[in-house]
Coordinates of N, CA and C in Angstrom, one line a residue:
X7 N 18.0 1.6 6.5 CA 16.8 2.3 6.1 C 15.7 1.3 5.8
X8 N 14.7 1.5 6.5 CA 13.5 0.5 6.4 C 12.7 1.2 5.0
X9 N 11.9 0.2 4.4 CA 11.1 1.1 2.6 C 9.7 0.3 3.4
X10 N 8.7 0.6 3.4 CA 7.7 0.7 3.7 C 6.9 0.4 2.5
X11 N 5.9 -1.2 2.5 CA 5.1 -1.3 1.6 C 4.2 -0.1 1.3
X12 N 3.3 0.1 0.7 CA 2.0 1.1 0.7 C 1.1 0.6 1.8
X13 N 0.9 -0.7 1.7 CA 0.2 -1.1 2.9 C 0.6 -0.6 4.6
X14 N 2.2 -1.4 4.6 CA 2.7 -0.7 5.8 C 2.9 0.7 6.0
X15 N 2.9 1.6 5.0 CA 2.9 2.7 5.4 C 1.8 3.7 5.4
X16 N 0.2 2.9 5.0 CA -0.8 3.2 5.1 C -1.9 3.2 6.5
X17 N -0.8 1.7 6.9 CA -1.4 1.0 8.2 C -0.6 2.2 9.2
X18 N 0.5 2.3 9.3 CA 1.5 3.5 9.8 C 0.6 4.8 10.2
X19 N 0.3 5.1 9.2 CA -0.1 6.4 9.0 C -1.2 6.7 9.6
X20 N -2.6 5.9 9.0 CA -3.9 5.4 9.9 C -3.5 5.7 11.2
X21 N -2.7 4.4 11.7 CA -2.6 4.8 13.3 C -2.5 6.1 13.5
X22 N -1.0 6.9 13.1 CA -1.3 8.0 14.0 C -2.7 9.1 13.9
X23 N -2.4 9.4 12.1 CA -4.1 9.8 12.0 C -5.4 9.7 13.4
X24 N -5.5 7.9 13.4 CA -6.8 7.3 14.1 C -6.6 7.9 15.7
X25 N -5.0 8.0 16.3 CA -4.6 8.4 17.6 C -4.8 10.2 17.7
X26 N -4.2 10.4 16.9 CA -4.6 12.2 17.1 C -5.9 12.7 17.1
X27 N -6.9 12.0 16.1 CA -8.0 12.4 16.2 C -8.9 12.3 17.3
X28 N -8.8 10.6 18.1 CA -9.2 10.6 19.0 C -9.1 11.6 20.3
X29 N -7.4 12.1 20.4 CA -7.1 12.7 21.3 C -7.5 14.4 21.1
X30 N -7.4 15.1 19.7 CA -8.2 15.9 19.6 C -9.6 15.8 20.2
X31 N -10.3 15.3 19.6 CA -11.6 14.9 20.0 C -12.1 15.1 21.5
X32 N -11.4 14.2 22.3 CA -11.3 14.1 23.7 C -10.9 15.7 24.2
X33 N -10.0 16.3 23.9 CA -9.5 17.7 24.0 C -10.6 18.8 23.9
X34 N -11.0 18.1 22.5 CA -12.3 19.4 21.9 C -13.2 19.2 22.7
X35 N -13.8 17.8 23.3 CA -14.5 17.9 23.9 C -14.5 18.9 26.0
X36 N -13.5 18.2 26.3 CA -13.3 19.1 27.7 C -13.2 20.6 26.9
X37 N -12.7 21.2 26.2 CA -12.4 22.8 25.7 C -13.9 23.2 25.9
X38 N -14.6 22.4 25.2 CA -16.2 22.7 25.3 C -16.7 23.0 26.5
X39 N -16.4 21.7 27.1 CA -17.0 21.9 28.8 C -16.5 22.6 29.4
X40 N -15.3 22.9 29.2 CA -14.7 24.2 30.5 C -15.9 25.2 29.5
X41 N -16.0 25.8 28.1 CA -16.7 26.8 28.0 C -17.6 27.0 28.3
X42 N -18.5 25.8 28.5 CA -19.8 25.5 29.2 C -19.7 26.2 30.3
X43 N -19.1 25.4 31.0 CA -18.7 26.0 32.8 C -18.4 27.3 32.9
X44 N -18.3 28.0 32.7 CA -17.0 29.3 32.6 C -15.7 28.9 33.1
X45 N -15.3 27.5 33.5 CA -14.2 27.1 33.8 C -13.1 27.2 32.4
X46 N -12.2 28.3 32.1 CA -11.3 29.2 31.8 C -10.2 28.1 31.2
X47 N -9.5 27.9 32.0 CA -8.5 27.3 32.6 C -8.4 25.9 31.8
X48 N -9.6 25.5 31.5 CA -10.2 24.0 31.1 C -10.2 24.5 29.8
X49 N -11.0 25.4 29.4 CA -11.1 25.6 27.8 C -9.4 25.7 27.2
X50 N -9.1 27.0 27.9 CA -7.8 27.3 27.3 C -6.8 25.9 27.4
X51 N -6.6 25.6 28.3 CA -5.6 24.3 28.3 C -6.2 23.5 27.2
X52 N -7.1 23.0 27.3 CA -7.4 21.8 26.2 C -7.4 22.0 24.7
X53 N -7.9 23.5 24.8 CA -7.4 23.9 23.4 C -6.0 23.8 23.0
X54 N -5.3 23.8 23.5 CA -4.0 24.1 23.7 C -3.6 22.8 23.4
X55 N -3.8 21.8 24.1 CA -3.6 20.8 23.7 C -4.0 19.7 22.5
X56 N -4.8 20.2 21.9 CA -5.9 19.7 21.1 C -4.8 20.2 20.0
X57 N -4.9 21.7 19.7 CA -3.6 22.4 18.4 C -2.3 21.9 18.8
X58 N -1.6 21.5 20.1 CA -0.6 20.8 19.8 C -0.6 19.5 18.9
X59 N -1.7 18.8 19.7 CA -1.9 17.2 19.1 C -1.7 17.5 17.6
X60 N -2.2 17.9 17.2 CA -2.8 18.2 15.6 C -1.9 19.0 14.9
X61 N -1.1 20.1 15.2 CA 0.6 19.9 14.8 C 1.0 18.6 14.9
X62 N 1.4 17.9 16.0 CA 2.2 16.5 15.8 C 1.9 16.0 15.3
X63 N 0.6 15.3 14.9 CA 0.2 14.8 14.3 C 0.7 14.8 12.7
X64 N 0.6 16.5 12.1 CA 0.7 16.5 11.0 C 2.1 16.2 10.7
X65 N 3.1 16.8 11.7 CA 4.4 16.8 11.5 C 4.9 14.8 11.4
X66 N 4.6 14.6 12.2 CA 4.8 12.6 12.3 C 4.0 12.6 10.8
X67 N 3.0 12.9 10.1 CA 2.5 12.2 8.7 C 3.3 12.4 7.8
X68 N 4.0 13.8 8.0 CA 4.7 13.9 7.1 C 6.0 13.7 7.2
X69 N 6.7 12.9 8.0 CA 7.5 11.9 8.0 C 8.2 10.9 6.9
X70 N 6.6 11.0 6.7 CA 6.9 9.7 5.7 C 6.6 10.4 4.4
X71 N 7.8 9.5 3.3 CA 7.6 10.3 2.3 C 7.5 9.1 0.9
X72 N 5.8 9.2 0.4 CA 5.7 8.4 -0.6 C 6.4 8.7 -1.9
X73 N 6.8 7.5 -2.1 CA 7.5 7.1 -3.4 C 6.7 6.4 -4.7
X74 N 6.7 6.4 -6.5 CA 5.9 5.6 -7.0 C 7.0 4.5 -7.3
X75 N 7.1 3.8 -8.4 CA 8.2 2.8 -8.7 C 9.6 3.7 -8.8
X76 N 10.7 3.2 -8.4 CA 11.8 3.4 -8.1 C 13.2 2.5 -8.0
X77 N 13.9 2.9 -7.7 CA 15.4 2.2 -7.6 C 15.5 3.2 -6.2
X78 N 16.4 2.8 -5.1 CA 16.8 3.0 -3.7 C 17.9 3.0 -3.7
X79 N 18.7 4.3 -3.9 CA 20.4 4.0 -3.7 C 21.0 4.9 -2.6
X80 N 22.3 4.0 -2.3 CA 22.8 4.6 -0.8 C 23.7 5.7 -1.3
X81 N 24.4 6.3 -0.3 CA 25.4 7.3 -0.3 C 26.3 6.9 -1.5
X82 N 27.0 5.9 -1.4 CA 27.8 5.2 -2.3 C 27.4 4.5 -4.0
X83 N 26.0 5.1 -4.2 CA 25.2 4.0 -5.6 C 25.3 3.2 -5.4
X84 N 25.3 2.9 -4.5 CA 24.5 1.1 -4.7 C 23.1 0.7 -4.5
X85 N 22.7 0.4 -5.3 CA 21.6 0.3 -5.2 C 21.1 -1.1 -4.3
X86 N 20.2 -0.5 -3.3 CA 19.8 -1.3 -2.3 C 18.5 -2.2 -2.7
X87 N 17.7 -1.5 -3.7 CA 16.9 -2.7 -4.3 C 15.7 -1.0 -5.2
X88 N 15.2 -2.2 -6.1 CA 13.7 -2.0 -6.7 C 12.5 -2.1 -6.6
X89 N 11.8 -1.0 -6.5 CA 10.6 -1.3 -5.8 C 9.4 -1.0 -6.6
X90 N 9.0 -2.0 -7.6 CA 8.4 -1.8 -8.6 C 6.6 -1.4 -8.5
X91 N 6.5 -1.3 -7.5 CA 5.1 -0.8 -6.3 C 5.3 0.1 -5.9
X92 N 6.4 0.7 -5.7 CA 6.5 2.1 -4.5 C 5.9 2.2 -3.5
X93 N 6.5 2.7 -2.5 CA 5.9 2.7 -1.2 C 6.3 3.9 -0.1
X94 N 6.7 3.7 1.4 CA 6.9 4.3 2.0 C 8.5 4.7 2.6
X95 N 9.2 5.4 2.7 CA 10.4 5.8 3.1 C 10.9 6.6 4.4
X96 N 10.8 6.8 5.3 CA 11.0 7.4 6.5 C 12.4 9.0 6.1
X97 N 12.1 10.2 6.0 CA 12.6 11.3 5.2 C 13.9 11.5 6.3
X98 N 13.9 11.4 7.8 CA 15.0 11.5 8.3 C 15.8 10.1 8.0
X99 N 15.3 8.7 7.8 CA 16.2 7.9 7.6 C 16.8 8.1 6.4
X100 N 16.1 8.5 5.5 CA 16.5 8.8 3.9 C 18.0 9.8 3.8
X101 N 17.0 11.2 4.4 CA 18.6 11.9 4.5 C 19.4 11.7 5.4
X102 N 19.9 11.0 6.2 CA 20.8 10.6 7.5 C 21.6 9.5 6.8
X103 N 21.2 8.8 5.8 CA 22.1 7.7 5.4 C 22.1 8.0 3.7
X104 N 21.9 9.4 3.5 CA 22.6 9.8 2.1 C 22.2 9.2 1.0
X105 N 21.0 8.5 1.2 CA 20.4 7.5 0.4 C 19.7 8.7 -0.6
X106 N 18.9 7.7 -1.9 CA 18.7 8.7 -3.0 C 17.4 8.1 -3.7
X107 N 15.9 8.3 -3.8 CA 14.9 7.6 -4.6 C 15.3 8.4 -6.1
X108 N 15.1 7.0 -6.8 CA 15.6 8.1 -8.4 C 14.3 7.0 -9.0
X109 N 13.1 8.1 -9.2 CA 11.9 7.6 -9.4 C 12.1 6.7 -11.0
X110 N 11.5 5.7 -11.2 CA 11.4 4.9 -12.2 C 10.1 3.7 -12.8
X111 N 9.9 3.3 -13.9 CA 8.7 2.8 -14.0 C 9.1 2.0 -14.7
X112 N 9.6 0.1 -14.3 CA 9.9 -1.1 -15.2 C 9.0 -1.2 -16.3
X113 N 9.3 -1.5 -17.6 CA 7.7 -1.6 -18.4 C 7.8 -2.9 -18.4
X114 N 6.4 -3.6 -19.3 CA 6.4 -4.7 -19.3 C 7.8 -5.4 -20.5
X115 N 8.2 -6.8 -19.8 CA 9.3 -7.3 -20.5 C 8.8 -7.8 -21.8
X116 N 9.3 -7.3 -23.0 CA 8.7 -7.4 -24.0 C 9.8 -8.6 -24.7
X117 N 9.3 -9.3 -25.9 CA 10.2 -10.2 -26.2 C 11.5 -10.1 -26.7
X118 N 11.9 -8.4 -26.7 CA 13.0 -7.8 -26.8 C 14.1 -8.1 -25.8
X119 N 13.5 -8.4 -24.2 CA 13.4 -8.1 -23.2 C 14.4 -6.6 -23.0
X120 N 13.0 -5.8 -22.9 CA 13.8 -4.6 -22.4 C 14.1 -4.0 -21.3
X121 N 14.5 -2.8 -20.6 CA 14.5 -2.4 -19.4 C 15.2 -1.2 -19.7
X122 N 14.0 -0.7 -19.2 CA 14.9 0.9 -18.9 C 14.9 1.4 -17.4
X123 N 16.4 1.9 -17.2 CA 16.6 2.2 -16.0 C 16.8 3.2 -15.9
X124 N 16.8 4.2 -14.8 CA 17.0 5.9 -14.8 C 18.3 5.7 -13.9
X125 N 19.3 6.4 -14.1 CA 20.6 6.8 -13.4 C 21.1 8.2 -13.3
X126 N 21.0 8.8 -14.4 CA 21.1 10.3 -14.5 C 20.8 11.1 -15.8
X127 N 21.0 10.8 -17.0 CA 20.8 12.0 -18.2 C 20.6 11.7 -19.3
X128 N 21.8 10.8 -19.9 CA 21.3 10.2 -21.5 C 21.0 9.1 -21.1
X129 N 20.5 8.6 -22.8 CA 20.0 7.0 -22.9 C 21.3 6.2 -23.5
X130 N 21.2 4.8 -22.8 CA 22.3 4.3 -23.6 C 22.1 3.0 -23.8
X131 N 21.8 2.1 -24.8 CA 21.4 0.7 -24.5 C 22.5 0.0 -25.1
X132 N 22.7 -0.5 -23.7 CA 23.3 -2.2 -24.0 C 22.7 -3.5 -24.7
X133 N 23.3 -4.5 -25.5 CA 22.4 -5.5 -25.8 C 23.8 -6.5 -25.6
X134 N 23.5 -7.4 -24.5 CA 24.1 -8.5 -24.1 C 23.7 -9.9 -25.0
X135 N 25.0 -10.4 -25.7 CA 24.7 -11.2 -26.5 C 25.1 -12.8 -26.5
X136 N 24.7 -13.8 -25.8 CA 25.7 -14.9 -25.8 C 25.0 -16.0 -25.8
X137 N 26.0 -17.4 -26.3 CA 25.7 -18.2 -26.1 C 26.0 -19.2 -25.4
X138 N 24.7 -19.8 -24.6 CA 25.1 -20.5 -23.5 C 24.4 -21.3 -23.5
X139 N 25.2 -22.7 -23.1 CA 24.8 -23.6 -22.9 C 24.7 -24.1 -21.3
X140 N 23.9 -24.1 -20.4 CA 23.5 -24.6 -19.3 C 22.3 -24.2 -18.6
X141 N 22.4 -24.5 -17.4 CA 20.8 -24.3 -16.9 C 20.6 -23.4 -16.5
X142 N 19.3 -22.4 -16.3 CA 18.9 -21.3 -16.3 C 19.6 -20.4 -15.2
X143 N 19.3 -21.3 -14.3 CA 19.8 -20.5 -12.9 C 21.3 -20.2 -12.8
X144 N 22.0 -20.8 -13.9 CA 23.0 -20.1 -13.9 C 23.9 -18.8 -14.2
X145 N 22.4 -17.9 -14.8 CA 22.4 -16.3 -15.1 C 23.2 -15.8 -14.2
X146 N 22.8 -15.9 -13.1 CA 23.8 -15.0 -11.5 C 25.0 -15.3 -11.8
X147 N 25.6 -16.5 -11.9 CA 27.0 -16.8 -12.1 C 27.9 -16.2 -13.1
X148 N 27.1 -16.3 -14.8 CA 27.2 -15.7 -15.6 C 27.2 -14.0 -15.0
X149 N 26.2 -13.6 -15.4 CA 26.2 -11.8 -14.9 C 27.3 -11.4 -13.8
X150 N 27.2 -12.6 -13.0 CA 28.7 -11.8 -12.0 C 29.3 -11.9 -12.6
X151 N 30.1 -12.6 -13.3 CA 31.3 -12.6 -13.8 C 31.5 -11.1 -15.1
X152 N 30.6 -11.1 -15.5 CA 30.7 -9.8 -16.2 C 30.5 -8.8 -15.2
X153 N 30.0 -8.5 -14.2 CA 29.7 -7.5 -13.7 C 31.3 -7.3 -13.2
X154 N 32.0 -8.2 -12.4 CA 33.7 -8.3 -12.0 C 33.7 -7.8 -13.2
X155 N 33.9 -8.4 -14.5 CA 35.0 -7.9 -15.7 C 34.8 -6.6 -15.5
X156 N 33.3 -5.9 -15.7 CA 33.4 -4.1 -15.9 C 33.7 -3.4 -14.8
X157 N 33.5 -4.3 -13.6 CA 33.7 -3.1 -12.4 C 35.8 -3.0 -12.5
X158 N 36.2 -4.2 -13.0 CA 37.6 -4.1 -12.7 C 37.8 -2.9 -13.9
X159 N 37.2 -2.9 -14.8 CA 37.4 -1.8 -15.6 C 37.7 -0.2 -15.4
X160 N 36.4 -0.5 -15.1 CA 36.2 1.1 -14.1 C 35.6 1.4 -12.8
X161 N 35.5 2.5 -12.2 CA 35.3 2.9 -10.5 C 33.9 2.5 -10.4
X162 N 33.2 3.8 -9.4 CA 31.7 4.0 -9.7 C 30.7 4.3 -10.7
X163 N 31.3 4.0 -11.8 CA 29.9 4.4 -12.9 C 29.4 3.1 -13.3
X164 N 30.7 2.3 -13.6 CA 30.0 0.8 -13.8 C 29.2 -0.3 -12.7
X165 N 30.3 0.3 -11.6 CA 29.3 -0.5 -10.0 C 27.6 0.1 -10.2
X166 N 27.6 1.3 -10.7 CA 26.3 1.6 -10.5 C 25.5 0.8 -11.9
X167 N 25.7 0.7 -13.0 CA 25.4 0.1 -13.8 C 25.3 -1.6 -13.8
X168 N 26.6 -2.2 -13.1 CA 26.2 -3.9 -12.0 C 25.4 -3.8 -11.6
X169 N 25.1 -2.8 -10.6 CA 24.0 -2.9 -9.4 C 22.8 -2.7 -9.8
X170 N 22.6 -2.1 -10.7 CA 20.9 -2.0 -11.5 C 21.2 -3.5 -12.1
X171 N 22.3 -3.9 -12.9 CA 21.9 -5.2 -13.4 C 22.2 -6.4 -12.5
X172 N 22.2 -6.3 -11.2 CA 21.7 -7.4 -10.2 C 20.9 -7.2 -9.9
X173 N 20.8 -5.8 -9.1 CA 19.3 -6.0 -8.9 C 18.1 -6.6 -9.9
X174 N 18.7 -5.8 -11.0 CA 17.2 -6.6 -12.1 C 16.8 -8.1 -11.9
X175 N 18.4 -8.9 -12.3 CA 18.5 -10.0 -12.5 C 18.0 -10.6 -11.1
X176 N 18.5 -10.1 -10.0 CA 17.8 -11.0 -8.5 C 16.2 -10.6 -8.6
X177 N 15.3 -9.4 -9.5 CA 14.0 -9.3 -8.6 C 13.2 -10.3 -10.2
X178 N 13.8 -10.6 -11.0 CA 13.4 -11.0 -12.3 C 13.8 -12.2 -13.1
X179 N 14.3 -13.5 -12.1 CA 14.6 -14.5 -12.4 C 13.6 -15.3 -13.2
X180 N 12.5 -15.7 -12.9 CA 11.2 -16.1 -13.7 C 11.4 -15.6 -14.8
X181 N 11.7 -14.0 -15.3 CA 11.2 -14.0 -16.7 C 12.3 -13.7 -17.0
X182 N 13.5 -14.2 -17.2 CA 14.5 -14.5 -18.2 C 15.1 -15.7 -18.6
X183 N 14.0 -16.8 -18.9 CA 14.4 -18.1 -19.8 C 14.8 -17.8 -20.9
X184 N 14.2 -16.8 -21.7 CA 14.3 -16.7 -23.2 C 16.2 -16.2 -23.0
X185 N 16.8 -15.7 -22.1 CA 18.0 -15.6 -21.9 C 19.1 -16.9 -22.4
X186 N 18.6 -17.7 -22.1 CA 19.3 -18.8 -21.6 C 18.9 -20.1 -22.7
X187 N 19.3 -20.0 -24.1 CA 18.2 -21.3 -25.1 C 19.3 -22.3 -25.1
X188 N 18.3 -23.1 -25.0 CA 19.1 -24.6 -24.9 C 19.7 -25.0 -26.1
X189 N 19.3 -24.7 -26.9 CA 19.2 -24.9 -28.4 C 20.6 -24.2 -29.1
X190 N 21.3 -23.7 -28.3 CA 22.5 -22.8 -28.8 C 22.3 -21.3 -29.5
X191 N 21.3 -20.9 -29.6 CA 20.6 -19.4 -30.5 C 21.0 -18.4 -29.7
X192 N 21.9 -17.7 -30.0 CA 22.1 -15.7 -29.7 C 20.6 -15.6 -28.6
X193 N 20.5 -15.1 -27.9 CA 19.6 -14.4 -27.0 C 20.2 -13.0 -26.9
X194 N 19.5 -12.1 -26.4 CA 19.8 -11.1 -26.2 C 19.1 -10.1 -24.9
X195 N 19.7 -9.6 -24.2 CA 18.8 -8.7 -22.5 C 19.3 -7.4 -23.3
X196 N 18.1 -6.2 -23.5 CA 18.6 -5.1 -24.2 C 18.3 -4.1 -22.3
X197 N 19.3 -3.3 -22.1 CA 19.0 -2.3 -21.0 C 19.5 -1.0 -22.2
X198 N 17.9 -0.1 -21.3 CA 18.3 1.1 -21.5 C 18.9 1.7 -20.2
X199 N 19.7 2.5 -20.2 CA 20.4 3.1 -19.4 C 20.3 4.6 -19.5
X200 N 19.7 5.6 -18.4 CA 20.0 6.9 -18.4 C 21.3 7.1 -17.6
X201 N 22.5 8.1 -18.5 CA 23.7 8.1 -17.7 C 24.0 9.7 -17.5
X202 N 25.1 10.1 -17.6 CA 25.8 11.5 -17.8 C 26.4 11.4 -19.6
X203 N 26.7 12.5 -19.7 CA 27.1 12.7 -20.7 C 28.6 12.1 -21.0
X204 N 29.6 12.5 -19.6 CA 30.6 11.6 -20.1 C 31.0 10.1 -19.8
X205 N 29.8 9.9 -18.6 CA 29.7 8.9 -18.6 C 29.1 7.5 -19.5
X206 N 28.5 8.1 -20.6 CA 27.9 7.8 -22.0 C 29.0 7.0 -22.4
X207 N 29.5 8.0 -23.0 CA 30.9 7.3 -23.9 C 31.6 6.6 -23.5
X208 N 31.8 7.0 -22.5 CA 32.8 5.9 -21.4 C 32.5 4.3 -21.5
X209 N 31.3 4.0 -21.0 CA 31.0 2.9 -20.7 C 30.4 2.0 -21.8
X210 N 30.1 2.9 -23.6 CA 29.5 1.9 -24.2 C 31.1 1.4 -24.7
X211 N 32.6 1.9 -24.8 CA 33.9 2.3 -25.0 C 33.8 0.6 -24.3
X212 N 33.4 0.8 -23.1 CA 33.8 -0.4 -21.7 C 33.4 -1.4 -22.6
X213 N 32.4 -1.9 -22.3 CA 31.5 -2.5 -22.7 C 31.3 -3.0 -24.2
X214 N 31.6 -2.2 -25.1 CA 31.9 -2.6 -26.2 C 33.1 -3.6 -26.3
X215 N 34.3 -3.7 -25.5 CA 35.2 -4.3 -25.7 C 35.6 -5.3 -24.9
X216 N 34.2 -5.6 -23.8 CA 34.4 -6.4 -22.9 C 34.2 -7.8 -23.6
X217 N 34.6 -9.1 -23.4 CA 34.7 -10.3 -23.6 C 35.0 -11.5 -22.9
X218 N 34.2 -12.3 -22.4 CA 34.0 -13.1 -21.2 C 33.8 -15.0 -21.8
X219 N 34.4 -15.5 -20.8 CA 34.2 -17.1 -20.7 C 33.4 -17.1 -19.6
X220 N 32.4 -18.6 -20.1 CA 31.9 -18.5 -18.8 C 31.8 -20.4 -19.4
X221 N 32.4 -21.0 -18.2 CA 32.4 -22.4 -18.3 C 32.8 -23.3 -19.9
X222 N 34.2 -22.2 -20.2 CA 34.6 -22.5 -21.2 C 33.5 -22.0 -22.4
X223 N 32.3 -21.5 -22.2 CA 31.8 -21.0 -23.7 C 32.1 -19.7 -23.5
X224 N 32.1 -19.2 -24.8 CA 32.3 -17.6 -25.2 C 31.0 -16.9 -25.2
X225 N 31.0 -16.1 -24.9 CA 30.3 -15.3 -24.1 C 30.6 -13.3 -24.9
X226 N 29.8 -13.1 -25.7 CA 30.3 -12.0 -26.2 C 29.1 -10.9 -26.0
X227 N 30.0 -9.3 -25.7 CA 28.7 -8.5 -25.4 C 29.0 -7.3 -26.4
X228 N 27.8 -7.3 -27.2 CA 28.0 -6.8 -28.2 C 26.6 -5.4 -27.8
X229 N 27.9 -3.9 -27.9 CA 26.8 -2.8 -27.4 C 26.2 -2.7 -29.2
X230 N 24.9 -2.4 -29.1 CA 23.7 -2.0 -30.1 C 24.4 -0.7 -30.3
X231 N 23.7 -0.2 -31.7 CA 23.6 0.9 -32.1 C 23.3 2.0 -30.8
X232 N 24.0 3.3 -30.3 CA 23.3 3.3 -28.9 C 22.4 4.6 -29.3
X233 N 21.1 4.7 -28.8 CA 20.7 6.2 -28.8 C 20.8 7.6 -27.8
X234 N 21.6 7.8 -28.0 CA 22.3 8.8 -26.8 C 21.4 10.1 -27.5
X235 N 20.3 11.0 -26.9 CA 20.3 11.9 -27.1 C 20.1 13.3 -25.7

């Protein structure tokens, strides 16, 4: 499934727009001239052709179906990426591959660092707490290894909950130093999470009791007070 910048699917669009009208145009014009003429045959055809065009037309524009900021998941939740611009989607590739826009708006990363992500119903925030000693780019390393610990925990509720926090982590590398203090100091990534109801409990249950090494340091993830309402 191709996601279409606004640009590309602006540039997209234009064309066919810029091709129908022309070809309307051209149409309207002979329709004229046959009426001119009394030539029948010329009006009616061209009209004919002109209201096809301009069906197709509209039916190809709406094709495409704009998105604003979002998350992109397949049949299976996984999320295929974040598109913090929103853009263009192709509606038969969308539904033919079971995929799912679940509209969303990143705010800015505050020194909380927060993130709220939409999944399905309640709110539930995680606050990941550890200390780590190494170099930045070693986050991915780190986060996989947690994401393995919870997925081995549980099925699809936590893959879907990894998969928003890789994706975060791969489109948002730049702004998570404060993650990572050299200095030995607690940091903390707070996600908000919209879930299900029993998926709620479930996962802060998980998560509360998850506990990881990473390169011999302790690594501990301690869920926040959660606001589930």
């Amino acid at each position: 499934m191709k996601i279409y910048t606004w640009e590309e699917g602006m540039k997209a669009k234009q064309g066919i727009a810029t091709l129908s009208i022309v070809c309307v145009f051209i149409f309207g014009v002979l329709a004229l001239w046959g009426l001119r003429t009394g030539w029948i045959e010329v009006f009616v055809g061209s009209l004919m052709f002109a209201g096809g065009i301009a069906v197709l037309a509209v039916n190809r524009l709406d094709t495409f179906r704009a998105f604003g900021p979002a998350f992109i998941v397949d049949a299976k939740q996984n999320v295929l990426g974040y598109y913090p611009e929103g853009g263009y989607v192709r509606k038969r590739e969308l539904k033919e591959g079971g995929g799912k826009i679940i509209p969303h708006k990143l705010g800015p990363i505050d020194e909380k660092r927060q993130l709220r992500a939409v999944v399905d119903g309640k709110i539930m925030t995680v606050c990941v707490r550890a200390r780590v000693f190494c170099h930045a780019k070693k986050h991915q390393l780190y986060f996989d290894k947690f994401l393995r610990s919870v997925r081995g925990a549980a099925p699809t509720p936590n893959e879907i909950v990894g998969n928003l926090l890789a994706v975060f982590l791969r489109q948002n590398e730049s702004a998570l130093p404060g993650m990572y203090d050299t200095q030995g100091q607690d940091s903390c990534l707070v996600m908000e999470l919209l879930v299900g109801d029993l998926l709620a409990g479930y996962l802060l249950d998980e998560l509360a009791s998850s506990a990881l090494q990473l390169d011999g340091v302790g690594c501990k993830v301690d869920v926040e007070t959660s606001s589930i309402s």
